[in-house]
Amino acid sequence: MKTSFIKTFRSTHLLTALILVTALALVGIWLTFSVYVVRSDAPLARRLATNLPAARIGDSVVTYGAFLASRDALRAYLESPAGAQEAIQLTSSELDRKALDRLIEQALTEDLARERKIVVSPDEMKKMFADLVRSSSSTREEADGQIKNTFHWTEAQYLENLFRPQILATRIAATLTSSTKPNDQANAFANALSARRGKDKPRVYLNLK
């Protein structure tokens, strides 16, 4: 009687373990397909896959969560009045490629800045943004509203995702050329970015075809 009970107990636990392992394997297969093949933004995929790698550039990793956030912001911009003026039409793959490429360029910019010991502190960034808002004769509330309507971002997200990279790019460009002309600086930075991309060769894990 006791032996029979033990055998039944063990069989039940073995069956439970097999079911659990199978379920986890199926979730893993679904998650891999959802992220790396169809680039899903379903709520469950967003929650479970947020820290999965979408791309790697040197020692930097672009997470799937960051990719989705970048894509959301780009889509919001294209649907906003500001984006509508540009009349840009993108396929789903083109939208995803641009969203990911922005993050790759941001990582490369951070690398170039570290090499040159170029930094921008949060306080400095906030002051520069406040000065920019003041010079445009706008209020902080109006600026925040514009950011929200254009990108669906908070001010903090805008500063970190767009304003900071722009500041770094400008400061990096100033170290690359003695010219103060905006076009010359932009070209110098673009060349440095292209050279760095060729050196680090970003590895993209998403299927962007």
Short mmCIF file of C-alpha atoms in Angstrom, two decimals, residues 33-189:
data_model
loop_
_atom_site.label_atom_id
_atom_site.label_comp_id
_atom_site.label_asym_id
_atom_site.label_seq_id
_atom_site.Cartn_x
_atom_site.Cartn_y
_atom_site.Cartn_z
CA PHE A 33 8.54 34.11 -32.65
CA SER A 34 6.62 37.17 -31.39
CA VAL A 35 9.78 39.21 -30.82
CA TYR A 36 12.29 38.17 -33.45
CA VAL A 37 9.97 37.31 -36.34
CA VAL A 38 6.80 39.41 -36.14
CA ARG A 39 8.06 42.15 -33.74
CA SER A 40 4.86 42.03 -31.71
CA ASP A 41 3.76 44.90 -29.50
CA ALA A 42 0.99 42.91 -27.80
CA PRO A 43 0.72 43.66 -24.05
CA LEU A 44 2.03 40.23 -23.03
CA ALA A 45 4.99 40.45 -25.41
CA ARG A 46 5.79 43.95 -24.12
CA ARG A 47 5.77 42.70 -20.54
CA LEU A 48 7.72 39.48 -21.00
CA ALA A 49 10.20 40.56 -23.67
CA THR A 50 11.12 44.05 -22.51
CA ASN A 51 14.70 43.07 -21.55
CA LEU A 52 15.40 40.75 -24.49
CA PRO A 53 18.13 42.03 -26.85
CA ALA A 54 16.97 43.60 -30.12
CA ALA A 55 20.48 44.60 -31.20
CA ARG A 56 24.03 44.82 -29.87
CA ILE A 57 26.61 47.51 -30.63
CA GLY A 58 29.98 46.80 -29.06
CA ASP A 59 29.28 46.45 -25.34
CA SER A 60 25.91 48.21 -25.59
CA VAL A 61 22.62 46.33 -25.88
CA VAL A 62 19.42 47.75 -27.32
CA THR A 63 16.54 46.02 -25.55
CA TYR A 64 13.26 45.05 -27.15
CA GLY A 65 11.48 47.36 -24.71
CA ALA A 66 13.59 50.30 -25.90
CA PHE A 67 12.88 49.33 -29.51
CA LEU A 68 9.11 49.30 -28.92
CA ALA A 69 9.29 52.66 -27.13
CA SER A 70 11.26 54.13 -30.04
CA ARG A 71 8.76 52.74 -32.54
CA ASP A 72 5.83 54.09 -30.54
CA ALA A 73 7.39 57.56 -30.50
CA LEU A 74 8.17 57.52 -34.23
CA ARG A 75 4.65 56.37 -35.06
CA ALA A 76 3.21 59.10 -32.83
CA TYR A 77 5.39 61.71 -34.55
CA LEU A 78 4.31 60.63 -38.04
CA GLU A 79 0.66 60.85 -36.97
CA SER A 80 1.09 64.26 -35.36
CA PRO A 81 0.55 67.59 -37.17
CA ALA A 82 4.34 68.13 -37.25
CA GLY A 83 4.91 64.74 -38.86
CA ALA A 84 1.99 65.12 -41.23
CA GLN A 85 3.65 68.19 -42.74
CA GLU A 86 6.54 66.00 -43.89
CA ALA A 87 4.12 63.56 -45.55
CA ILE A 88 6.41 60.58 -44.87
CA GLN A 89 4.93 57.21 -45.79
CA LEU A 90 6.65 54.20 -44.23
CA THR A 91 5.91 50.50 -44.41
CA SER A 92 5.87 48.53 -41.17
CA SER A 93 9.39 47.23 -41.81
CA GLU A 94 10.69 50.70 -42.69
CA LEU A 95 9.16 52.13 -39.52
CA ASP A 96 10.78 49.41 -37.41
CA ARG A 97 14.13 49.84 -39.15
CA LYS A 98 14.15 53.59 -38.51
CA ALA A 99 13.11 53.12 -34.89
CA LEU A 100 15.91 50.64 -34.26
CA ASP A 101 18.46 52.64 -36.23
CA ARG A 102 17.81 55.68 -34.04
CA LEU A 103 18.71 53.63 -30.97
CA ILE A 104 21.82 52.24 -32.65
CA GLU A 105 22.96 55.76 -33.55
CA GLN A 106 22.25 56.86 -30.00
CA ALA A 107 24.47 54.06 -28.64
CA LEU A 108 27.24 54.95 -31.10
CA THR A 109 26.96 58.62 -30.10
CA GLU A 110 27.34 57.68 -26.44
CA ASP A 111 30.48 55.67 -27.30
CA LEU A 112 31.99 58.60 -29.22
CA ALA A 113 31.21 60.93 -26.33
CA ARG A 114 32.85 58.60 -23.79
CA GLU A 115 35.98 58.39 -25.91
CA ARG A 116 36.25 62.17 -25.95
CA LYS A 117 35.20 62.53 -22.30
CA ILE A 118 32.21 64.62 -23.35
CA VAL A 119 29.44 64.69 -20.78
CA VAL A 120 26.18 66.52 -20.21
CA SER A 121 24.75 66.45 -16.70
CA PRO A 122 20.99 66.24 -16.02
CA ASP A 123 21.03 69.71 -14.46
CA GLU A 124 22.87 71.17 -17.44
CA MET A 125 20.45 69.51 -19.82
CA LYS A 126 17.43 70.85 -17.95
CA LYS A 127 18.89 74.37 -17.94
CA MET A 128 19.57 74.24 -21.69
CA PHE A 129 16.02 73.05 -22.31
CA ALA A 130 14.60 75.82 -20.12
CA ASP A 131 16.67 78.39 -22.06
CA LEU A 132 15.42 76.95 -25.34
CA VAL A 133 11.80 77.16 -24.21
CA ARG A 134 12.32 80.72 -23.00
CA SER A 135 13.94 81.79 -26.29
CA SER A 136 10.97 80.43 -28.24
CA SER A 137 8.61 82.60 -26.17
CA SER A 138 6.79 79.50 -24.93
CA THR A 139 5.88 78.39 -21.43
CA ARG A 140 7.07 75.13 -19.91
CA GLU A 141 3.49 73.85 -19.96
CA GLU A 142 3.17 74.62 -23.68
CA ALA A 143 6.46 72.86 -24.42
CA ASP A 144 5.44 69.81 -22.41
CA GLY A 145 2.10 69.73 -24.21
CA GLN A 146 3.82 69.89 -27.58
CA ILE A 147 6.13 67.03 -26.61
CA LYS A 148 3.21 64.92 -25.44
CA ASN A 149 1.17 65.60 -28.58
CA THR A 150 4.10 64.94 -30.91
CA PHE A 151 5.86 61.95 -29.34
CA HIS A 152 3.55 60.82 -26.51
CA TRP A 153 6.54 61.42 -24.24
CA THR A 154 7.00 63.17 -20.93
CA GLU A 155 9.53 65.97 -20.74
CA ALA A 156 12.01 63.63 -19.02
CA GLN A 157 11.67 61.08 -21.86
CA TYR A 158 12.19 63.80 -24.45
CA LEU A 159 15.30 65.11 -22.72
CA GLU A 160 16.86 61.64 -22.45
CA ASN A 161 15.84 60.24 -25.85
CA LEU A 162 16.19 63.22 -28.15
CA PHE A 163 17.59 66.33 -26.51
CA ARG A 164 20.61 64.68 -24.85
CA PRO A 165 21.77 62.87 -28.04
CA GLN A 166 21.51 66.17 -29.93
CA ILE A 167 23.67 67.95 -27.37
CA LEU A 168 26.28 65.19 -27.46
CA ALA A 169 26.31 65.19 -31.26
CA THR A 170 26.90 68.95 -31.33
CA ARG A 171 29.75 68.74 -28.83
CA ILE A 172 31.35 65.78 -30.59
CA ALA A 173 31.16 67.61 -33.93
CA ALA A 174 32.97 70.59 -32.41
CA THR A 175 35.95 68.34 -31.67
CA LEU A 176 36.05 66.99 -35.23
CA THR A 177 36.29 70.21 -37.24
CA SER A 178 37.43 73.76 -36.68
CA SER A 179 34.54 75.03 -38.80
CA THR A 180 31.64 76.64 -36.97
CA LYS A 181 29.28 76.19 -39.91
CA PRO A 182 26.37 73.89 -38.98
CA ASN A 183 26.59 71.93 -42.25
CA ASP A 184 30.31 71.28 -41.82
CA GLN A 185 29.80 70.11 -38.24
CA ALA A 186 26.86 67.92 -39.22
CA ASN A 187 28.90 66.29 -41.98
CA ALA A 188 31.88 65.74 -39.67
CA PHE A 189 29.66 64.06 -37.09
#
